[in-house]
XYZ file of C-alpha atoms in Angstrom:
484
model
C 54.943 -16.237 -22.376
C 58.410 -17.785 -22.199
C 57.104 -20.478 -19.868
C 54.140 -21.334 -22.092
C 56.335 -21.605 -25.176
C 58.787 -23.832 -23.333
C 55.896 -25.994 -22.120
C 54.623 -26.317 -25.686
C 58.096 -27.140 -27.018
C 58.663 -29.776 -24.343
C 55.301 -31.372 -25.023
C 55.773 -31.420 -28.786
C 59.276 -32.821 -28.286
C 58.002 -35.706 -26.177
C 55.073 -36.239 -28.516
C 57.527 -36.773 -31.385
C 60.231 -38.676 -29.536
C 58.087 -41.147 -27.609
C 57.157 -43.376 -30.590
C 60.852 -43.637 -31.534
C 61.741 -44.462 -27.933
C 59.169 -47.214 -27.891
C 60.533 -48.730 -31.074
C 64.066 -48.661 -29.683
C 62.964 -50.304 -26.441
C 60.724 -52.913 -27.982
C 63.100 -55.820 -28.534
C 60.130 -58.033 -29.373
C 56.945 -57.647 -31.329
C 54.964 -57.236 -28.087
C 56.254 -53.976 -26.636
C 53.743 -53.959 -23.762
C 55.243 -57.196 -22.361
C 58.703 -55.646 -21.879
C 59.529 -55.108 -18.171
C 61.342 -51.878 -18.957
C 60.802 -48.976 -16.560
C 61.777 -46.506 -19.311
C 58.422 -47.115 -20.979
C 56.627 -46.074 -17.795
C 58.942 -43.148 -17.211
C 58.465 -41.888 -20.764
C 54.694 -41.999 -20.354
C 54.821 -40.130 -17.018
C 56.901 -37.320 -18.534
C 54.597 -37.091 -21.542
C 51.526 -37.079 -19.285
C 53.049 -34.333 -17.118
C 53.811 -32.171 -20.151
C 50.291 -32.739 -21.546
C 48.652 -31.563 -18.312
C 50.986 -28.580 -18.025
C 50.046 -27.432 -21.517
C 46.352 -28.066 -20.826
C 46.501 -25.879 -17.705
C 48.385 -23.173 -19.591
C 45.683 -23.105 -22.297
C 42.842 -23.166 -19.750
C 44.205 -20.133 -17.874
C 45.284 -18.167 -20.948
C 43.595 -14.810 -21.521
C 42.112 -15.832 -24.863
C 38.648 -16.620 -26.198
C 36.992 -20.037 -26.058
C 37.441 -20.573 -29.814
C 41.185 -19.958 -29.560
C 41.403 -22.298 -26.572
C 39.588 -24.983 -28.554
C 41.990 -24.502 -31.461
C 45.054 -24.769 -29.238
C 43.728 -27.877 -27.513
C 43.178 -29.511 -30.877
C 46.333 -28.369 -32.690
C 48.903 -28.015 -29.877
C 47.800 -30.224 -27.021
C 46.047 -32.988 -28.949
C 44.575 -36.128 -27.404
C 45.837 -37.411 -24.080
C 48.821 -39.786 -24.391
C 47.908 -43.470 -24.620
C 48.731 -45.315 -21.411
C 48.417 -48.893 -22.675
C 52.115 -49.551 -23.361
C 53.140 -48.133 -19.989
C 50.553 -50.307 -18.244
C 51.888 -53.393 -19.982
C 55.437 -52.510 -18.959
C 54.418 -51.919 -15.327
C 52.623 -55.260 -15.170
C 55.628 -57.007 -16.702
C 57.950 -55.433 -14.119
C 55.745 -56.734 -11.292
C 55.443 -60.184 -12.815
C 59.216 -60.422 -13.193
C 59.720 -59.071 -9.651
C 62.013 -56.386 -10.990
C 63.748 -53.773 -8.880
C 61.094 -51.189 -9.819
C 58.212 -53.373 -8.636
C 57.020 -50.964 -5.933
C 57.052 -47.990 -8.319
C 55.303 -50.053 -11.001
C 52.563 -51.073 -8.552
C 52.025 -47.462 -7.463
C 51.936 -46.390 -11.107
C 49.095 -48.831 -11.816
C 47.189 -47.615 -8.773
C 47.616 -43.892 -9.367
C 47.702 -43.376 -13.137
C 45.269 -45.835 -14.721
C 41.841 -44.545 -13.528
C 39.912 -43.126 -16.469
C 42.761 -43.810 -18.900
C 43.435 -47.534 -19.091
C 40.745 -49.736 -20.692
C 41.468 -52.264 -17.914
C 41.771 -49.724 -15.092
C 39.856 -51.666 -12.424
C 41.957 -54.774 -12.969
C 45.166 -52.701 -13.163
C 44.471 -50.973 -9.844
C 43.694 -54.245 -8.074
C 46.766 -55.902 -9.601
C 48.940 -53.045 -8.371
C 47.305 -52.979 -4.935
C 47.856 -56.686 -4.310
C 51.428 -56.501 -5.588
C 52.193 -53.567 -3.307
C 50.467 -55.293 -0.374
C 52.788 -58.242 -0.842
C 55.839 -55.942 -0.713
C 54.887 -53.685 2.225
C 53.164 -56.448 4.209
C 50.678 -56.068 7.087
C 52.522 -53.121 8.586
C 50.108 -50.787 10.405
C 52.751 -48.043 10.598
C 52.087 -47.161 6.936
C 48.432 -46.450 7.754
C 49.357 -44.658 10.961
C 51.854 -42.422 9.169
C 49.275 -41.541 6.528
C 46.408 -40.763 8.936
C 48.561 -39.180 11.657
C 51.579 -37.725 9.849
C 54.343 -36.960 12.287
C 55.982 -34.381 10.031
C 52.898 -32.157 9.939
C 50.309 -31.279 7.333
C 52.368 -28.910 5.167
C 55.360 -31.235 5.041
C 53.126 -34.090 3.950
C 51.311 -31.926 1.440
C 54.552 -31.155 -0.381
C 56.193 -34.535 0.186
C 57.888 -36.136 -2.802
C 56.615 -39.608 -1.877
C 52.941 -39.580 -0.824
C 52.123 -42.508 1.428
C 48.498 -43.121 0.449
C 49.178 -46.072 -1.818
C 51.348 -47.816 0.776
C 48.722 -47.185 3.468
C 46.053 -48.808 1.298
C 48.310 -51.752 0.487
C 49.247 -52.289 4.141
C 45.588 -52.213 5.175
C 44.756 -54.779 2.486
C 47.600 -56.981 3.710
C 46.215 -56.778 7.255
C 42.614 -57.687 6.369
C 43.828 -60.476 4.098
C 45.130 -62.244 7.230
C 41.531 -63.159 8.018
C 41.263 -61.523 11.425
C 44.671 -62.627 12.700
C 46.058 -59.144 13.277
C 45.569 -56.841 16.242
C 44.607 -53.928 13.947
C 42.145 -55.892 11.788
C 39.146 -53.741 12.699
C 41.107 -50.499 12.337
C 42.423 -51.543 8.915
C 38.955 -52.598 7.777
C 37.429 -49.279 8.879
C 40.214 -47.383 7.102
C 39.468 -49.244 3.865
C 35.705 -48.637 4.081
C 36.115 -44.964 4.939
C 38.981 -44.005 2.640
C 39.780 -46.978 0.437
C 38.182 -45.457 -2.660
C 38.852 -41.772 -2.029
C 42.640 -41.785 -1.721
C 44.549 -41.469 -4.975
C 45.243 -45.045 -6.000
C 42.146 -46.322 -4.208
C 39.324 -48.485 -5.502
C 35.929 -49.923 -4.698
C 37.611 -53.278 -4.085
C 39.316 -51.786 -1.034
C 35.974 -50.659 0.375
C 34.440 -54.076 -0.190
C 37.439 -55.843 1.350
C 37.107 -53.739 4.485
C 33.354 -54.177 4.806
C 33.504 -57.934 4.290
C 36.254 -58.225 6.888
C 34.098 -56.459 9.482
C 31.175 -58.726 8.603
C 33.236 -61.907 8.860
C 35.774 -61.216 11.588
C 34.237 -58.617 13.938
C 31.155 -60.311 15.454
C 30.698 -57.629 18.139
C 31.098 -54.664 15.797
C 28.403 -52.037 16.459
C 29.222 -49.018 14.252
C 27.366 -50.284 11.186
C 25.441 -47.079 10.333
C 28.729 -45.210 9.844
C 30.160 -48.000 7.714
C 26.969 -48.133 5.633
C 27.251 -44.368 5.103
C 30.768 -44.688 3.677
C 29.751 -47.727 1.637
C 26.762 -45.906 0.158
C 28.792 -42.809 -0.650
C 31.405 -44.728 -2.648
C 31.537 -43.333 -6.150
C 30.931 -45.335 -9.283
C 28.660 -48.215 -10.113
C 29.129 -51.368 -8.088
C 26.649 -54.204 -8.079
C 28.432 -55.663 -5.061
C 27.842 -52.503 -3.005
C 24.221 -52.329 -4.130
C 23.701 -55.958 -3.114
C 25.217 -55.392 0.348
C 23.012 -52.369 0.981
C 19.889 -54.150 -0.221
C 20.694 -57.167 1.938
C 21.292 -55.053 5.035
C 18.064 -53.157 4.377
C 16.061 -56.375 4.497
C 17.852 -58.345 7.202
C 19.066 -57.969 10.779
C 17.545 -57.118 14.117
C 18.610 -53.475 14.350
C 15.969 -51.170 12.760
C 18.430 -48.257 12.692
C 20.868 -50.294 10.601
C 18.089 -51.399 8.249
C 16.828 -47.832 7.838
C 20.321 -46.502 7.119
C 20.923 -49.229 4.547
C 17.585 -48.460 2.868
C 18.446 -44.769 2.632
C 21.794 -45.359 0.945
C 20.397 -48.087 -1.294
C 17.667 -45.676 -2.413
C 20.202 -42.873 -2.876
C 22.381 -45.005 -5.154
C 19.401 -46.106 -7.240
C 18.320 -42.453 -7.481
C 21.736 -41.579 -8.934
C 21.247 -44.317 -11.522
C 18.040 -42.632 -12.695
C 20.110 -39.762 -14.078
C 22.289 -41.992 -16.273
C 19.697 -44.620 -17.234
C 18.276 -45.006 -20.720
C 14.749 -43.773 -21.369
C 13.501 -47.369 -21.306
C 15.135 -48.099 -17.930
C 14.448 -44.843 -16.111
C 10.921 -45.547 -14.869
C 11.969 -48.884 -13.390
C 14.855 -47.231 -11.513
C 12.515 -44.556 -10.204
C 10.000 -47.103 -8.925
C 12.781 -49.102 -7.290
C 14.151 -46.006 -5.561
C 10.691 -44.999 -4.334
C 10.063 -48.497 -2.974
C 13.314 -48.401 -0.998
C 12.803 -44.870 0.330
C 9.099 -44.986 1.193
C 8.665 -45.836 4.875
C 12.372 -46.310 5.559
C 12.072 -44.429 8.871
C 9.097 -46.433 10.137
C 9.619 -47.163 13.815
C 12.751 -45.004 14.081
C 11.397 -41.683 12.825
C 12.983 -39.646 15.598
C 16.363 -41.394 15.575
C 19.359 -39.323 14.490
C 20.637 -39.974 10.974
C 24.293 -40.944 10.788
C 25.379 -38.257 8.290
C 25.654 -34.664 9.437
C 25.072 -31.592 7.356
C 26.120 -27.953 7.686
C 24.002 -24.928 8.516
C 24.368 -21.473 6.977
C 27.208 -20.667 9.380
C 29.029 -23.882 8.533
C 28.259 -25.553 11.855
C 27.428 -29.285 11.978
C 23.718 -30.071 12.019
C 21.775 -33.276 12.579
C 18.672 -34.709 10.952
C 16.244 -37.400 11.959
C 15.531 -40.396 9.792
C 12.074 -38.914 9.128
C 13.802 -35.789 7.765
C 16.045 -37.701 5.390
C 13.172 -39.905 4.193
C 11.251 -36.767 3.249
C 14.283 -35.332 1.446
C 15.210 -38.467 -0.502
C 11.598 -38.893 -1.676
C 11.595 -35.281 -2.900
C 14.897 -35.898 -4.706
C 13.574 -38.991 -6.477
C 10.311 -37.338 -7.521
C 11.423 -33.807 -8.367
C 15.204 -33.682 -8.835
C 16.167 -36.622 -11.052
C 16.211 -36.860 -14.832
C 12.742 -37.543 -16.192
C 11.008 -36.003 -13.198
C 9.149 -32.704 -13.106
C 10.576 -30.017 -10.863
C 8.642 -28.677 -7.920
C 8.172 -24.924 -7.705
C 11.465 -24.321 -5.922
C 12.444 -20.733 -5.249
C 15.534 -18.759 -4.301
C 16.690 -15.261 -3.485
C 18.093 -13.205 -6.326
C 21.221 -11.123 -5.878
C 18.938 -8.069 -5.682
C 17.144 -9.528 -2.649
C 13.952 -10.383 -4.551
C 12.661 -13.962 -4.333
C 12.086 -15.787 -7.599
C 10.614 -19.194 -8.436
C 11.407 -21.568 -11.272
C 7.867 -21.008 -12.578
C 8.808 -17.361 -13.225
C 10.875 -18.448 -16.221
C 7.688 -18.735 -18.249
C 8.224 -21.803 -20.408
C 11.889 -21.179 -21.165
C 14.471 -23.935 -21.313
C 16.589 -23.359 -18.189
C 20.167 -24.470 -17.541
C 20.648 -24.435 -13.766
C 24.268 -23.928 -12.690
C 25.171 -24.638 -9.052
C 28.500 -22.889 -8.469
C 30.729 -20.900 -6.087
C 33.353 -18.199 -6.497
C 36.025 -20.459 -4.944
C 35.351 -23.314 -7.414
C 37.979 -23.418 -10.188
C 36.021 -25.677 -12.580
C 32.952 -23.453 -12.093
C 34.912 -20.381 -13.171
C 36.448 -22.294 -16.082
C 32.932 -22.995 -17.371
C 31.869 -19.329 -17.471
C 33.104 -18.620 -21.036
C 30.950 -21.489 -22.322
C 27.955 -20.163 -20.413
C 28.528 -16.697 -21.881
C 28.698 -18.182 -25.372
C 25.407 -20.029 -24.824
C 23.718 -16.916 -23.434
C 24.796 -14.963 -26.528
C 24.021 -17.675 -29.066
C 20.563 -18.896 -27.985
C 17.335 -16.834 -28.119
C 16.533 -15.190 -24.777
C 12.811 -15.763 -25.181
C 13.471 -19.526 -25.273
C 16.526 -19.991 -23.055
C 17.844 -18.762 -19.730
C 20.736 -19.650 -17.457
C 20.096 -19.736 -13.715
C 23.304 -19.663 -11.683
C 22.773 -20.612 -8.030
C 25.646 -19.687 -5.734
C 26.448 -21.751 -2.645
C 29.004 -19.208 -1.404
C 28.758 -18.520 2.310
C 28.516 -14.755 1.755
C 26.519 -12.832 -0.850
C 29.246 -10.179 -0.893
C 31.685 -12.742 -2.316
C 29.420 -13.184 -5.343
C 28.893 -9.459 -5.859
C 32.624 -8.704 -5.594
C 33.477 -11.543 -7.996
C 31.131 -10.213 -10.658
C 32.765 -6.814 -10.758
C 35.473 -8.470 -12.871
C 33.589 -11.553 -14.136
C 30.154 -10.516 -15.436
C 27.418 -13.146 -15.472
C 24.559 -11.483 -17.395
C 21.781 -13.970 -16.605
C 19.482 -14.982 -13.732
C 21.222 -15.600 -10.407
C 20.306 -16.764 -6.921
C 22.299 -17.052 -3.735
C 21.369 -19.935 -1.397
C 24.476 -20.121 0.760
C 25.762 -23.134 2.675
C 23.612 -26.005 3.928
C 20.438 -25.064 2.046
C 17.473 -27.402 1.611
C 17.678 -26.870 -2.144
C 21.236 -28.187 -2.339
C 20.222 -31.237 -0.295
C 17.197 -32.014 -2.460
C 19.237 -31.627 -5.638
C 22.070 -33.706 -4.125
C 24.677 -31.067 -4.926
C 27.608 -33.091 -3.635
C 30.111 -31.587 -6.074
C 30.225 -28.396 -8.113
C 29.798 -27.289 -10.749
C 26.492 -29.128 -11.020
C 24.342 -28.508 -14.082
C 20.643 -29.324 -14.475
C 18.815 -28.920 -17.798
C 15.064 -28.271 -17.510
C 12.676 -27.912 -20.440
C 9.821 -25.424 -20.752
C 7.356 -27.787 -19.073
C 9.557 -28.282 -16.031
C 10.836 -31.723 -17.050
C 14.444 -32.489 -16.124
C 16.303 -33.490 -19.289
C 19.858 -33.981 -17.997
C 22.184 -33.574 -15.005
C 25.964 -33.513 -14.835
C 29.102 -31.943 -13.402
C 30.506 -30.641 -16.677
C 29.339 -28.712 -19.731
C 29.941 -31.743 -21.908
C 29.272 -31.831 -25.630
C 26.394 -34.204 -24.909
C 24.764 -31.813 -22.435
C 25.138 -28.818 -24.738
C 23.731 -30.799 -27.671
C 20.737 -31.780 -25.542
C 20.284 -28.141 -24.555
C 20.296 -26.915 -28.154
C 17.831 -29.639 -29.122
C 15.487 -28.594 -26.320
C 15.609 -24.959 -27.409
C 14.951 -25.991 -31.030
C 11.937 -28.068 -29.961
C 10.576 -25.152 -27.949
C 10.968 -22.880 -30.963
C 9.113 -25.325 -33.229
C 6.267 -25.754 -30.756
C 5.750 -22.007 -30.327
C 7.692 -19.983 -32.916
C 6.031 -16.718 -31.840
C 7.106 -17.119 -28.213
C 3.641 -16.200 -26.961
C 2.577 -19.436 -25.243
C 1.142 -19.107 -21.755
C 3.327 -20.084 -18.835
C 3.033 -23.796 -18.127
C 1.921 -24.979 -14.735
C 4.684 -26.451 -12.640
C 4.088 -29.423 -10.399
C 3.895 -28.456 -6.744
C-alpha cells in the first residue's frame, strides 16, 4: 500500500507541476518550438508515473467499478505528448546536443499518442540515420548481441532504434554498400515490429531489394513479412497486388495473392456496412484459385502442431483456409457450424447455443490482458439475461490441466472449450493475438471482432441482446439453422 500511495502522490505531483514547468520554459508564445530537452524529460517522467499508476490500479484487488473510479479520478487521461514532440523536433532541427535522444524519443514514444505519429517516427528515423550512419555493427549488435540475452533484456540503452536507423542509412546509399541486401531484409522482417519501427522501414527495405538486388530469389519470405505488417498501408497493398499479377514465378504470384487477400479480409472487419460487401468480394477474387498450378507447393509460413512443433502446409491448404476465413469468420459473414471440446470432454457446436447472442473469447491462462478482461466478462454474464446471451471462452493453452488449475482460483461460470495449440479453428479465425473477441448474433451473423472489450464492442453486444429480446420476448423461438 505504501508503494501505491507513493505512486499516486508522484503522479499527482507531476500532473500539477508540469503546466507550471511548461510556462516557465516557454520563453515565446510557441512553446512547442522551443528546443529544450526539459520539456521532453518532463513528459517522459509524467508518462512513466501515469503507466505505473495504471498498472497499480489494474492489479489491485478491488472491483471493476472501483477500478473505473480510480482511473477517472486518480489516473485521469494520458498526458498530452504534443509539446514534447514539438520540443524534440526543435532539438533535431537545431542540431542540439540531445539530437540522438530526441530522435529516439520521436521513434519510441509517439505511436498511438501523437496526432502526427507517422511523420514524427519517420522524422526521427531519418535524423538518427544521419547521426549513426551506414554502420552495420549497430544491426549486428542488435540481432547477435555479444553480451547475451539477459544482459540485453535489462540494458539501459536498447539498440533497436539505432539498428533501424543504421539499416535505413545503408539502403539509402542505393546499393553501394556490401550489406545492402542484409540491411534491406532486416528492414522488411523487423522494421515495423521493433519498438520505434514503422511501415516506412518495411517499404524502404522491400523497394531496395526490388531495385538493387536483381538476382534476389527469396521473395516468398519477403512477401510474407510484407503482408504481415500491421496497420493499413495502401503502398503495401499495391505492392502485393502488383506482385500477384506480374512476374514469371507462379509461387511468388500465389504467395502475393494470399497475403493480398489476407489483408483485404482484415479490412472487412473494420469496414463500414456500405463498404463491407465490396471488400469481401475483392478478398474472394484474390483468394479463389490462388494455388492453381502450384497446389502441392509448400507455403512459406509455417504453423505449429498440438505439441508446438513446426508444421508445413501446401498452397492448396492455405487457399482453402483463407476462403473459409473470408466467408465464415469475418464481420458480416455467417459462421459455419464449428465445434470444440468442452472442459468436461463433451463436444459442443456453435449451433447448440440455440439462438443466443454469443461473445466468443479466445484466451489463455498465460495471457495477462486475457486475465485482465475476466472481471468485465463476469459483469456481462451477471448483467445480461442467460436465455439471450452466453459467453464462450476458447482456450488455446497447450494443456487442459492448465485451464482447470487456473479456474480453481479464477472461476469462469460460462461455456468453455479447449482447442490447444495449432488448431484449425484458430487458423480459420486468424487468432494471431489474444485476447480475441468475436460477437455473434442469434442467427449466426458475426457482428464485431476485436482484441479488447472496448466500449464500442460492449455497446454493440448490449444492442444485439436487446434486439433479440424484442424479436422474441418469451425466449421460446426455435433454434435457427446455421450455415454449414
